[in-house]
């Protein structure tokens, strides 16, 4: 039998199973089968190199012998080879099962990713719609706020214009009341100091002029108002009373004007207040719409990011699917190669024999039963007396 050669480093090299020189050695076909088995043994990852080389070196001397010539020790060696071959096939089968399981897992993961892509796409579509609606709502609220601002400005302008005359009347009334109390009264009673009297008289003249008093009446004011009460004559008293009457008349007129203008002024104030409230509400609505728009835009971006991520994962899943499918194909090819190569060779060598198969039994020809009966009768008739005597003595 061939023995493993030793390299210079001392490690056993793969045996070269050469055909023995003797004419009675294995045939070329048997040697080829033995080499397939030996090569598979040497490729087994589960056993030490020494064990694999030992078994590989026994293949030709055990399996290469016809089964009817094998010794019990050769059969024992064959059992060890069988154990390694079974482990090789079990490992290849396990590898195939593992590859198929991985492919099934990847397929399920791909289905889940498909669902994730659909869900992410639907979510993105919904977020886009929400963002568009929020954008439109913000535009509407901005327009409403601008309209409310314009309405407020118009109400305020109307209030300013409508209240302008009343403001003037209010100011005149205030001046008039102040003048009656702080100037005319003290001058009339003589309680105003002489140093202040001239200034007070000028203010009365100015007030009378502003109120539209008769010019001739105003010309009499300085002389009459400058005198002490005890020095005033009847004309001076007349001037004083006429000025007082005009002041009170103007005061009454202004009071009526303000009273008559009060309802309209309140209406204008109410309009301004309402417009101001509407403007404040519009501002709040615009701010809320702006916040909602920004939030929806943020959610849309998040949905876009998620959609891109699941699409990328789906692309990776396609690559994983191809790799897993290739792994199954490779495992099947490896198992098929093992079954059709080393395993098939091992099985064929197990049944290897030099005993030729029995020759086939030729099929008997069918004969007509009637002629056979006739032949037996003829034979009986042809028997000689001697034959009959021999038969009787027998």
GROMACS .gro file of N, CA and C in nm, residues 48-109:
model
  186
   48UNK      N    1  -0.766   1.526   1.329
   48UNK     CA    2  -0.625   1.567   1.321
   48UNK      C    3  -0.562   1.521   1.190
   49UNK      N    4  -0.461   1.591   1.146
   49UNK     CA    5  -0.395   1.556   1.020
   49UNK      C    6  -0.340   1.414   1.024
   50UNK      N    7  -0.286   1.373   1.140
   50UNK     CA    8  -0.228   1.239   1.149
   50UNK      C    9  -0.333   1.132   1.123
   51UNK      N   10  -0.454   1.153   1.178
   51UNK     CA   11  -0.561   1.056   1.160
   51UNK      C   12  -0.606   1.054   1.014
   52UNK      N   13  -0.620   1.173   0.955
   52UNK     CA   14  -0.665   1.179   0.816
   52UNK      C   15  -0.565   1.114   0.722
   53UNK      N   16  -0.438   1.141   0.742
   53UNK     CA   17  -0.336   1.077   0.656
   53UNK      C   18  -0.332   0.926   0.677
   54UNK      N   19  -0.347   0.883   0.801
   54UNK     CA   20  -0.347   0.739   0.828
   54UNK      C   21  -0.460   0.670   0.752
   55UNK      N   22  -0.584   0.728   0.761
   55UNK     CA   23  -0.697   0.667   0.694
   55UNK      C   24  -0.683   0.676   0.543
   56UNK      N   25  -0.633   0.790   0.494
   56UNK     CA   26  -0.617   0.805   0.349
   56UNK      C   27  -0.520   0.700   0.294
   57UNK      N   28  -0.419   0.667   0.372
   57UNK     CA   29  -0.320   0.567   0.327
   57UNK      C   30  -0.373   0.425   0.330
   58UNK      N   31  -0.490   0.404   0.397
   58UNK     CA   32  -0.546   0.268   0.405
   58UNK      C   33  -0.654   0.244   0.303
   59UNK      N   34  -0.695   0.349   0.229
   59UNK     CA   35  -0.809   0.334   0.138
   59UNK      C   36  -0.784   0.229   0.032
   60UNK      N   37  -0.670   0.238  -0.035
   60UNK     CA   38  -0.641   0.143  -0.143
   60UNK      C   39  -0.629   0.001  -0.089
   61UNK      N   40  -0.569  -0.010   0.030
   61UNK     CA   41  -0.550  -0.144   0.088
   61UNK      C   42  -0.673  -0.200   0.153
   62UNK      N   43  -0.779  -0.125   0.164
   62UNK     CA   44  -0.901  -0.177   0.227
   62UNK      C   45  -1.016  -0.174   0.128
   63UNK      N   46  -1.060  -0.055   0.093
   63UNK     CA   47  -1.169  -0.043  -0.003
   63UNK      C   48  -1.127  -0.085  -0.143
   64UNK      N   49  -0.995  -0.079  -0.171
   64UNK     CA   50  -0.947  -0.120  -0.302
   64UNK      C   51  -0.944  -0.270  -0.321
   65UNK      N   52  -0.965  -0.343  -0.212
   65UNK     CA   53  -0.971  -0.488  -0.220
   65UNK      C   54  -1.114  -0.532  -0.241
   66UNK      N   55  -1.137  -0.632  -0.320
   66UNK     CA   56  -1.273  -0.683  -0.337
   66UNK      C   57  -1.330  -0.723  -0.201
   67UNK      N   58  -1.460  -0.709  -0.182
   67UNK     CA   59  -1.519  -0.730  -0.051
   67UNK      C   60  -1.509  -0.874  -0.005
   68UNK      N   61  -1.501  -0.967  -0.100
   68UNK     CA   62  -1.492  -1.108  -0.060
   68UNK      C   63  -1.351  -1.144  -0.011
   69UNK      N   64  -1.253  -1.058  -0.036
   69UNK     CA   65  -1.116  -1.085   0.005
   69UNK      C   66  -1.074  -1.005   0.128
   70UNK      N   67  -1.163  -0.918   0.178
   70UNK     CA   68  -1.124  -0.829   0.286
   70UNK      C   69  -1.117  -0.903   0.419
   71UNK      N   70  -1.014  -0.864   0.495
   71UNK     CA   71  -0.996  -0.918   0.628
   71UNK      C   72  -1.078  -0.835   0.726
   72UNK      N   73  -1.102  -0.888   0.844
   72UNK     CA   74  -1.179  -0.816   0.947
   72UNK      C   75  -1.112  -0.683   0.983
   73UNK      N   76  -0.979  -0.684   0.982
   73UNK     CA   77  -0.909  -0.559   1.013
   73UNK      C   78  -0.935  -0.456   0.904
   74UNK      N   79  -0.940  -0.500   0.778
   74UNK     CA   80  -0.972  -0.408   0.668
   74UNK      C   81  -1.114  -0.354   0.684
   75UNK      N   82  -1.205  -0.444   0.724
   75UNK     CA   83  -1.343  -0.399   0.748
   75UNK      C   84  -1.348  -0.295   0.860
   76UNK      N   85  -1.265  -0.317   0.961
   76UNK     CA   86  -1.259  -0.221   1.072
   76UNK      C   87  -1.209  -0.085   1.022
   77UNK      N   88  -1.109  -0.089   0.936
   77UNK     CA   89  -1.057   0.035   0.878
   77UNK      C   90  -1.164   0.103   0.793
   78UNK      N   91  -1.237   0.022   0.718
   78UNK     CA   92  -1.344   0.077   0.635
   78UNK      C   93  -1.450   0.144   0.721
   79UNK      N   94  -1.480   0.085   0.838
   79UNK     CA   95  -1.577   0.147   0.929
   79UNK      C   96  -1.530   0.284   0.975
   80UNK      N   97  -1.399   0.296   0.999
   80UNK     CA   98  -1.346   0.427   1.038
   80UNK      C   99  -1.358   0.528   0.923
   81UNK      N  100  -1.331   0.479   0.800
   81UNK     CA  101  -1.347   0.565   0.684
   81UNK      C  102  -1.494   0.607   0.669
   82UNK      N  103  -1.582   0.510   0.690
   82UNK     CA  104  -1.725   0.540   0.682
   82UNK      C  105  -1.763   0.649   0.783
   83UNK      N  106  -1.707   0.640   0.904
   83UNK     CA  107  -1.738   0.740   1.007
   83UNK      C  108  -1.697   0.880   0.962
   84UNK      N  109  -1.580   0.889   0.901
   84UNK     CA  110  -1.534   1.020   0.853
   84UNK      C  111  -1.622   1.068   0.737
   85UNK      N  112  -1.657   0.978   0.646
   85UNK     CA  113  -1.741   1.016   0.533
   85UNK      C  114  -1.879   1.062   0.580
   86UNK      N  115  -1.932   0.992   0.680
   86UNK     CA  116  -2.063   1.033   0.733
   86UNK      C  117  -2.054   1.170   0.799
   87UNK      N  118  -1.942   1.194   0.868
   87UNK     CA  119  -1.926   1.325   0.932
   87UNK      C  120  -1.912   1.435   0.826
   88UNK      N  121  -1.842   1.402   0.714
   88UNK     CA  122  -1.829   1.498   0.606
   88UNK      C  123  -1.965   1.532   0.546
   89UNK      N  124  -2.045   1.428   0.523
   89UNK     CA  125  -2.177   1.453   0.463
   89UNK      C  126  -2.268   1.526   0.563
   90UNK      N  127  -2.258   1.487   0.691
   90UNK     CA  128  -2.339   1.556   0.792
   90UNK      C  129  -2.303   1.704   0.800
   91UNK      N  130  -2.173   1.731   0.789
   91UNK     CA  131  -2.129   1.870   0.793
   91UNK      C  132  -2.180   1.946   0.671
   92UNK      N  133  -2.173   1.883   0.552
   92UNK     CA  134  -2.222   1.947   0.431
   92UNK      C  135  -2.373   1.967   0.438
   93UNK      N  136  -2.443   1.866   0.490
   93UNK     CA  137  -2.588   1.878   0.505
   93UNK      C  138  -2.624   1.988   0.605
   94UNK      N  139  -2.548   1.993   0.716
   94UNK     CA  140  -2.571   2.097   0.817
   94UNK      C  141  -2.544   2.236   0.758
   95UNK      N  142  -2.441   2.244   0.677
   95UNK     CA  143  -2.409   2.371   0.612
   95UNK      C  144  -2.522   2.414   0.520
   96UNK      N  145  -2.581   2.317   0.449
   96UNK     CA  146  -2.693   2.349   0.361
   96UNK      C  147  -2.814   2.394   0.441
   97UNK      N  148  -2.843   2.321   0.550
   97UNK     CA  149  -2.957   2.360   0.635
   97UNK      C  150  -2.936   2.500   0.692
   98UNK      N  151  -2.813   2.527   0.736
   98UNK     CA  152  -2.782   2.659   0.791
   98UNK      C  153  -2.800   2.767   0.684
   99UNK      N  154  -2.754   2.739   0.562
   99UNK     CA  155  -2.767   2.836   0.453
   99UNK      C  156  -2.914   2.857   0.417
  100UNK      N  157  -2.992   2.748   0.416
  100UNK     CA  158  -3.135   2.761   0.386
  100UNK      C  159  -3.207   2.838   0.496
  101UNK      N  160  -3.168   2.811   0.623
  101UNK     CA  161  -3.227   2.885   0.735
  101UNK      C  162  -3.195   3.033   0.726
  102UNK      N  163  -3.070   3.062   0.692
  102UNK     CA  164  -3.031   3.201   0.677
  102UNK      C  165  -3.108   3.267   0.563
  103UNK      N  166  -3.125   3.196   0.453
  103UNK     CA  167  -3.200   3.250   0.340
  103UNK      C  168  -3.345   3.277   0.380
  104UNK      N  169  -3.403   3.184   0.456
  104UNK     CA  170  -3.541   3.202   0.502
  104UNK      C  171  -3.550   3.324   0.595
  105UNK      N  172  -3.449   3.337   0.684
  105UNK     CA  173  -3.448   3.452   0.774
  105UNK      C  174  -3.434   3.582   0.697
  106UNK      N  175  -3.342   3.582   0.601
  106UNK     CA  176  -3.322   3.703   0.520
  106UNK      C  177  -3.448   3.735   0.441
  107UNK      N  178  -3.516   3.630   0.392
  107UNK     CA  179  -3.640   3.651   0.315
  107UNK      C  180  -3.746   3.715   0.404
  108UNK      N  181  -3.759   3.662   0.528
  108UNK     CA  182  -3.857   3.720   0.621
  108UNK      C  183  -3.820   3.864   0.656
  109UNK      N  184  -3.690   3.885   0.677
  109UNK     CA  185  -3.646   4.022   0.706
  109UNK      C  186  -3.675   4.115   0.589
   0.00000   0.00000   0.00000
